[in-house]
Coordinates of C-alpha atoms in Angstrom, one line a residue:
X1 CA -100.2 -163.4 111.4
X2 CA -97.5 -165.2 109.4
X3 CA -94.9 -162.6 110.8
X4 CA -96.3 -162.7 114.3
X5 CA -95.9 -166.5 114.7
X6 CA -92.1 -166.7 114.4
X7 CA -91.7 -163.5 116.5
X8 CA -93.8 -165.0 119.3
X9 CA -91.9 -168.3 119.0
X10 CA -88.6 -166.4 119.2
X11 CA -89.8 -164.5 122.3
X12 CA -90.9 -167.6 124.0
X13 CA -87.5 -169.2 123.3
X14 CA -85.8 -166.2 124.8
X15 CA -88.0 -166.5 127.9
X16 CA -87.1 -170.2 128.2
X17 CA -83.4 -169.4 128.0
X18 CA -83.8 -166.6 130.5
X19 CA -85.5 -168.9 132.9
X20 CA -82.8 -171.5 132.6
X21 CA -80.2 -168.8 133.1
X22 CA -81.9 -167.7 136.3
X23 CA -83.6 -164.5 135.0
X24 CA -87.0 -165.5 136.2
X25 CA -88.5 -162.0 136.2
X26 CA -87.5 -161.4 132.6
X27 CA -88.8 -164.9 131.6
X28 CA -92.1 -164.3 133.3
X29 CA -92.6 -160.9 131.7
X30 CA -91.7 -162.1 128.2
X31 CA -94.0 -165.1 128.5
X32 CA -96.9 -163.1 130.0
X33 CA -96.5 -160.3 127.4
X34 CA -96.2 -162.7 124.5
X35 CA -99.3 -164.6 125.5
X36 CA -101.2 -161.4 126.1
X37 CA -100.2 -160.1 122.7
X38 CA -101.1 -163.4 121.0
X39 CA -104.5 -163.7 122.7
X40 CA -105.3 -160.1 121.9
X41 CA -104.3 -160.5 118.3
X42 CA -106.4 -163.6 118.0
X43 CA -109.4 -161.9 119.5
X44 CA -109.0 -158.9 117.2
X45 CA -108.7 -161.1 114.2
X46 CA -112.0 -162.8 115.1
X47 CA -113.7 -159.5 116.1
X48 CA -113.0 -157.6 112.9
X49 CA -115.0 -160.0 110.6
X50 CA -117.8 -160.1 113.2
X51 CA -117.9 -156.3 113.3
X52 CA -117.9 -156.1 109.5
X53 CA -120.7 -158.6 109.4
X54 CA -122.7 -156.7 111.9
X55 CA -122.2 -153.5 109.9
X56 CA -123.3 -155.2 106.7
X57 CA -126.5 -156.4 108.4
X58 CA -127.1 -152.9 109.7
X59 CA -126.7 -151.4 106.2
X60 CA -129.2 -153.9 104.9
X61 CA -131.8 -153.0 107.6
X62 CA -135.0 -151.5 106.0
X63 CA -134.5 -148.1 107.7
X64 CA -131.0 -147.7 106.1
X65 CA -131.4 -149.7 103.0
X66 CA -134.0 -147.2 101.7
X67 CA -131.5 -144.3 101.9
X68 CA -130.0 -143.2 98.6
X69 CA -126.5 -143.2 100.0
X70 CA -126.7 -146.8 101.3
X71 CA -128.6 -148.0 98.2
X72 CA -126.0 -146.7 95.7
X73 CA -122.8 -147.2 97.7
X74 CA -123.3 -150.1 100.1
X75 CA -120.3 -152.0 98.8
X76 CA -118.1 -148.9 99.0
X77 CA -119.2 -148.2 102.6
X78 CA -118.6 -151.8 103.6
X79 CA -115.0 -151.7 102.2
X80 CA -114.1 -148.4 103.8
X81 CA -115.6 -149.6 107.2
X82 CA -113.5 -152.8 106.9
X83 CA -110.4 -150.8 106.3
X84 CA -111.2 -148.5 109.3
X85 CA -111.8 -151.5 111.6
X86 CA -108.5 -153.1 110.6
X87 CA -106.7 -149.9 111.3
X88 CA -108.3 -149.5 114.7
X89 CA -107.5 -153.2 115.5
X90 CA -103.8 -152.8 114.5
X91 CA -103.4 -149.6 116.6
X92 CA -105.2 -151.1 119.6
X93 CA -103.1 -154.3 119.4
X94 CA -99.9 -152.2 119.1
X95 CA -100.7 -150.1 122.1
X96 CA -101.8 -153.0 124.3
X97 CA -98.7 -155.0 123.3
X98 CA -96.4 -152.2 124.1
X99 CA -98.0 -151.9 127.5
X100 CA -97.8 -155.6 128.2
X101 CA -94.0 -155.5 127.4
X102 CA -93.6 -152.4 129.5
X103 CA -92.0 -150.4 126.7
X104 CA -94.7 -147.7 126.3
X105 CA -92.7 -145.0 128.1
X106 CA -89.5 -145.9 126.2
X107 CA -91.3 -145.7 122.9
X108 CA -92.9 -142.4 123.8
X109 CA -89.6 -141.0 124.8
X110 CA -87.9 -142.1 121.6
X111 CA -90.7 -140.7 119.4
X112 CA -90.5 -137.4 121.4
X113 CA -86.8 -137.2 120.8
X114 CA -87.3 -137.8 117.1
X115 CA -90.0 -135.2 116.8
X116 CA -87.9 -132.8 118.7
X117 CA -85.3 -132.6 115.9
X118 CA -85.3 -129.0 114.5
X119 CA -84.9 -127.7 111.0
X120 CA -83.5 -124.2 110.5
X121 CA -83.7 -122.4 107.2
X122 CA -82.9 -118.8 107.4
X123 CA -85.4 -117.2 109.8
X124 CA -87.6 -120.3 109.7
X125 CA -87.1 -122.6 112.7
X126 CA -89.4 -125.7 113.0
X127 CA -89.2 -129.1 114.5
X128 CA -90.0 -132.4 113.0
X129 CA -92.9 -132.6 115.4
X130 CA -94.2 -129.3 114.0
X131 CA -94.1 -130.6 110.5
X132 CA -95.7 -133.8 111.5
X133 CA -98.5 -132.0 113.3
X134 CA -99.0 -129.7 110.3
X135 CA -99.1 -132.6 107.8
X136 CA -101.4 -134.8 109.9
X137 CA -103.8 -132.0 110.7
X138 CA -104.0 -130.9 107.0
X139 CA -104.4 -134.5 105.8
X140 CA -107.3 -135.1 108.3
X141 CA -108.9 -131.8 107.2
X142 CA -108.7 -132.8 103.5
X143 CA -110.1 -136.3 104.3
X144 CA -112.9 -134.7 106.4
X145 CA -113.7 -132.3 103.6
X146 CA -114.0 -135.1 101.0
X147 CA -116.1 -137.2 103.3
X148 CA -118.5 -134.4 104.0
X149 CA -118.8 -133.6 100.3
X150 CA -119.5 -137.3 99.6
X151 CA -122.2 -137.4 102.2
X152 CA -123.8 -134.2 100.8
X153 CA -123.6 -135.2 97.2
X154 CA -124.7 -138.8 97.6
X155 CA -126.8 -138.8 100.8
X156 CA -128.4 -135.4 101.4
X157 CA -128.9 -133.6 98.2
X158 CA -130.5 -136.5 96.2
X159 CA -133.3 -136.5 98.8
X160 CA -133.8 -132.7 98.9
X161 CA -135.4 -130.7 96.1
X162 CA -133.0 -128.0 95.1
X163 CA -132.5 -126.1 91.8
X164 CA -130.1 -127.8 89.4
X165 CA -126.5 -126.8 90.1
X166 CA -127.1 -125.6 93.6
X167 CA -126.1 -128.9 95.3
X168 CA -122.7 -128.9 93.4
X169 CA -122.1 -125.2 94.5
X170 CA -123.0 -125.9 98.1
X171 CA -120.9 -129.1 98.4
X172 CA -117.9 -127.5 96.7
X173 CA -118.1 -124.4 99.0
X174 CA -118.3 -126.6 102.1
X175 CA -115.3 -128.6 100.9
X176 CA -113.2 -125.5 100.1
X177 CA -114.2 -124.0 103.5
X178 CA -113.2 -127.1 105.4
X179 CA -109.8 -127.3 103.6
X180 CA -109.1 -123.6 104.4
X181 CA -110.1 -124.1 108.0
X182 CA -108.0 -127.2 108.2
X183 CA -105.0 -125.3 106.7
X184 CA -105.4 -122.7 109.4
X185 CA -105.7 -125.3 112.1
X186 CA -102.6 -127.1 110.7
X187 CA -100.6 -123.9 111.2
X188 CA -101.8 -123.5 114.7
X189 CA -101.2 -127.2 115.5
X190 CA -97.6 -126.9 114.2
X191 CA -97.0 -124.0 116.7
X192 CA -95.7 -121.9 113.8
X193 CA -96.1 -118.2 114.4
X194 CA -97.9 -116.2 111.8
X195 CA -95.0 -113.8 111.5
X196 CA -92.7 -116.6 110.6
X197 CA -95.2 -118.0 108.2
X198 CA -95.1 -114.7 106.3
X199 CA -91.9 -115.9 104.6
X200 CA -93.7 -118.9 103.1
X201 CA -96.7 -116.7 102.1
X202 CA -94.4 -114.2 100.4
X203 CA -92.7 -117.0 98.5
X204 CA -96.1 -118.4 97.5
X205 CA -97.2 -114.9 96.3
X206 CA -94.1 -114.7 94.1
X207 CA -94.8 -118.1 92.7
X208 CA -98.4 -117.2 91.9
X209 CA -97.2 -114.0 90.2
X210 CA -94.7 -115.7 87.9
X211 CA -95.6 -119.3 87.4
X212 CA -99.0 -120.1 88.7
X213 CA -101.1 -117.5 86.9
X214 CA -102.9 -120.2 84.8
X215 CA -103.6 -122.3 88.0
X216 CA -105.1 -119.3 89.8
X217 CA -107.1 -118.3 86.7
X218 CA -108.6 -121.8 86.4
X219 CA -109.4 -121.9 90.1
X220 CA -111.2 -118.6 89.9
X221 CA -113.0 -119.7 86.8
X222 CA -114.1 -122.9 88.6
X223 CA -115.6 -120.7 91.3
X224 CA -117.5 -118.7 88.7
X225 CA -118.8 -121.9 87.1
X226 CA -120.0 -123.1 90.5
X227 CA -121.8 -119.9 91.6
X228 CA -122.9 -118.3 88.3
X229 CA -123.8 -121.8 86.9
X230 CA -123.5 -121.1 83.1
X231 CA -122.4 -124.7 82.8
X232 CA -123.5 -127.4 85.2
X233 CA -122.8 -131.1 85.7
X234 CA -125.1 -133.1 83.3
X235 CA -125.4 -130.3 80.7
X236 CA -125.0 -131.2 77.0
X237 CA -122.4 -128.7 75.6
X238 CA -120.4 -127.9 72.5
X239 CA -117.1 -126.2 73.0
X240 CA -115.0 -125.7 69.9
X241 CA -114.9 -129.1 68.3
X242 CA -115.9 -131.0 71.5
X243 CA -119.5 -132.1 72.1
X244 CA -120.6 -134.1 75.1
X245 CA -122.0 -134.2 78.6
X246 CA -120.3 -132.4 81.5
X247 CA -119.4 -135.0 84.1
X248 CA -117.3 -133.0 86.6
X249 CA -116.4 -129.4 87.4
X250 CA -113.3 -129.5 89.5
X251 CA -110.9 -127.0 91.1
X252 CA -108.7 -126.6 88.0
X253 CA -110.4 -128.4 85.2
X254 CA -113.7 -129.9 84.1
X255 CA -114.4 -133.2 82.4
X256 CA -116.7 -133.5 79.3
X257 CA -117.6 -137.0 78.2
X258 CA -118.1 -137.0 74.4
X259 CA -120.8 -139.0 72.8
X260 CA -118.3 -141.6 71.3
X261 CA -117.1 -142.2 74.8
X262 CA -113.9 -140.2 75.2
X263 CA -113.4 -138.0 78.3
X264 CA -111.9 -134.5 77.5
X265 CA -110.3 -132.5 80.2
X266 CA -110.9 -128.8 79.7
X267 CA -109.3 -126.0 81.8
X268 CA -112.1 -124.1 83.6
X269 CA -110.9 -120.8 82.0
X270 CA -111.8 -122.3 78.6
X271 CA -115.5 -122.7 79.7
X272 CA -115.5 -119.0 80.9
X273 CA -113.6 -117.2 78.1
X274 CA -114.6 -119.3 75.1
X275 CA -118.0 -119.5 73.3
X276 CA -119.9 -122.4 74.8
X277 CA -123.2 -123.8 73.3
X278 CA -125.2 -125.3 76.2
X279 CA -128.2 -127.3 75.0
X280 CA -129.7 -127.9 78.5
X281 CA -129.0 -124.7 80.5
X282 CA -132.6 -123.6 81.0
X283 CA -134.5 -126.9 80.1
X284 CA -134.0 -130.2 78.3
X285 CA -136.2 -129.4 75.3
X286 CA -134.7 -129.8 71.8
X287 CA -136.2 -129.1 68.4
X288 CA -135.8 -131.8 65.7
X289 CA -135.9 -130.7 62.1
X290 CA -136.6 -133.3 59.4
X291 CA -136.4 -132.7 55.6
X292 CA -138.7 -134.7 53.3
X293 CA -139.0 -134.5 49.5
X294 CA -141.9 -135.9 47.4
X295 CA -142.5 -136.1 43.7
X296 CA -144.2 -133.3 41.8
X297 CA -147.9 -133.8 41.3
X298 CA -148.5 -134.8 44.9
X299 CA -151.1 -132.9 46.9
X300 CA -149.1 -130.8 49.4
X301 CA -151.9 -130.7 52.0
X302 CA -152.0 -134.5 52.0
X303 CA -148.2 -134.6 52.7
X304 CA -148.6 -132.1 55.5
X305 CA -151.2 -134.2 57.1
X306 CA -149.0 -137.3 56.9
X307 CA -146.1 -135.5 58.4
X308 CA -148.0 -134.3 61.4
X309 CA -149.7 -137.7 61.9
X310 CA -146.3 -139.3 62.3
X311 CA -145.4 -137.3 65.4
X312 CA -148.7 -136.6 67.1
X313 CA -149.1 -138.6 70.3
X314 CA -145.7 -140.2 69.9
X315 CA -143.8 -140.9 73.1
X316 CA -141.0 -138.3 73.6
X317 CA -142.7 -135.7 71.4
X318 CA -144.1 -132.8 73.6
X319 CA -147.4 -131.3 72.8
X320 CA -146.3 -127.7 73.5
X321 CA -144.7 -126.3 71.4
X322 CA -146.9 -128.2 68.9
X323 CA -145.3 -130.0 65.9
X324 CA -145.3 -128.0 62.6
X325 CA -145.0 -129.0 59.0
X326 CA -144.1 -126.7 56.1
X327 CA -143.8 -126.7 52.4
X328 CA -140.4 -125.1 52.1
X329 CA -139.6 -124.8 48.4
X330 CA -140.1 -126.1 44.9
X331 CA -136.9 -128.1 44.5
X332 CA -135.2 -129.2 41.3
X333 CA -136.6 -132.8 41.5
X334 CA -139.1 -132.6 44.4
X335 CA -141.4 -130.7 46.6
X336 CA -139.4 -130.0 49.7
X337 CA -141.1 -130.2 53.1
X338 CA -139.9 -129.7 56.6
X339 CA -141.2 -131.3 59.8
X340 CA -140.4 -129.7 63.1
X341 CA -141.2 -131.0 66.6
X342 CA -139.8 -130.7 70.1
X343 CA -138.7 -133.4 72.5
X344 CA -137.9 -133.4 76.2
X345 CA -135.7 -136.5 75.9
X346 CA -132.6 -134.7 74.6
X347 CA -130.4 -137.8 75.0
X348 CA -132.6 -139.9 72.6
X349 CA -133.4 -137.3 70.0
X350 CA -131.4 -139.1 67.2
X351 CA -133.2 -142.3 67.9
X352 CA -136.6 -140.5 68.0
X353 CA -135.8 -138.8 64.6
X354 CA -134.9 -142.2 63.1
X355 CA -138.2 -143.7 64.3
X356 CA -140.2 -140.8 62.8
X357 CA -138.4 -141.1 59.5
X358 CA -139.1 -144.8 59.3
X359 CA -142.8 -144.3 60.0
X360 CA -142.9 -141.5 57.4
X361 CA -141.3 -143.7 54.8
X362 CA -143.9 -146.4 55.5
X363 CA -146.8 -143.9 55.5
X364 CA -145.7 -142.3 52.2
X365 CA -145.3 -145.7 50.5
X366 CA -148.7 -146.8 51.8
X367 CA -150.3 -143.6 50.4
X368 CA -148.6 -144.1 47.0
X369 CA -146.5 -141.0 47.3
X370 CA -143.1 -141.3 45.6
X371 CA -139.9 -140.0 47.2
X372 CA -137.9 -139.0 44.0
X373 CA -134.2 -139.0 43.4
X374 CA -132.4 -136.3 41.3
X375 CA -132.9 -136.9 37.5
X376 CA -131.1 -135.2 34.6
X377 CA -131.8 -135.0 30.9
X378 CA -128.8 -135.5 28.6
X379 CA -128.9 -134.3 25.0
X380 CA -126.1 -135.1 22.6
X381 CA -125.5 -132.7 19.7
X382 CA -122.8 -134.7 18.1
X383 CA -121.5 -138.2 18.6
X384 CA -119.3 -140.5 16.6
X385 CA -120.5 -143.6 15.0
X386 CA -119.1 -146.0 17.6
X387 CA -120.9 -144.2 20.4
X388 CA -124.1 -144.1 18.4
X389 CA -124.0 -147.9 17.9
X390 CA -123.2 -148.4 21.6
X391 CA -126.3 -146.3 22.5
X392 CA -128.4 -148.3 20.2
X393 CA -127.1 -151.6 21.6
X394 CA -127.9 -150.4 25.2
X395 CA -131.6 -150.0 24.2
X396 CA -131.7 -146.3 23.1
X397 CA -132.7 -145.2 19.6
X398 CA -130.8 -142.6 17.6
X399 CA -132.6 -139.3 17.8
X400 CA -134.4 -140.0 21.1
X401 CA -133.4 -138.5 24.4
X402 CA -131.1 -140.6 26.5
X403 CA -132.2 -140.6 30.2

């Protein structure tokens, strides 16, 4: 609007000068076209916020507000709709303004001449219009593929019961198919013959053979991950020295968010060719093993009962498989026990283990059962006089064991 005001003022000034100079038709056309453009611009400036407000109210209607897509991404949808409305308003204003000034045919002819410029490289002969048609068609296809995948991932699949990993495979397949079809349509839209396109295909093949082997390898590995599903989004995995949750499986790489919060980008080929520990491939059960040591002289069966009582009926501990407690060994300073139980809350298992250990500590203390620490007996065969007097001063007596 700040740029349009001085332009409109300049056009009206030119119309006034033309009227004074006797060019009444030019003055009339400039005045009429400027007023039409200004009025249309003001109307569109007022219509865009009204349309955005109406769309916002529509998204908050009970029928749409309950949808998963709208509930989670209402702000995003409103922003994208506002951008689309502004783009439509600008294009509409430009077309109407060109028509009011009577320059539509001249602009079309100029654009046609620009797009008619040809580029010749060897046997390849294309025009600027062919390249523009190819680029625009491919860009629209990519945008459509992303939009469809977004709708599937955020709007359709959350409301449909499908096996884990299937939604990601379906949405990725749809996206790749739309991009491939868009690429074919872009070639047809550019008017390029397939025989002429063979030169580019041959060049691409040579590039893949020499420099893009890793890219193709990672792409094929990504397809294997999607369809075989050994690793899926949301799985807890360990790969080499990396442990975390899989956040994304892309075309070339996958993202694993580690438990401290870092995001590690791994090539898809690494997930296929390397050894991967997947804690949640079949289910989200995890066994927790806790070691407990008590003093000698304690009744083992009493300790076993206390260990099992600490986990029975606890939230997060599953009933099947049932918790188990064992006397593992006779240690150097303690009777060593092991408590094993399963949890279906794999994300909270360290917290659950801590809670069980705290309760065990309190239960053992209440029962008068001691948790010992390592002890050693030290016997001195020969000491000098100063050391002997130091021991005596510290509370020990010569000839008695020092503990």
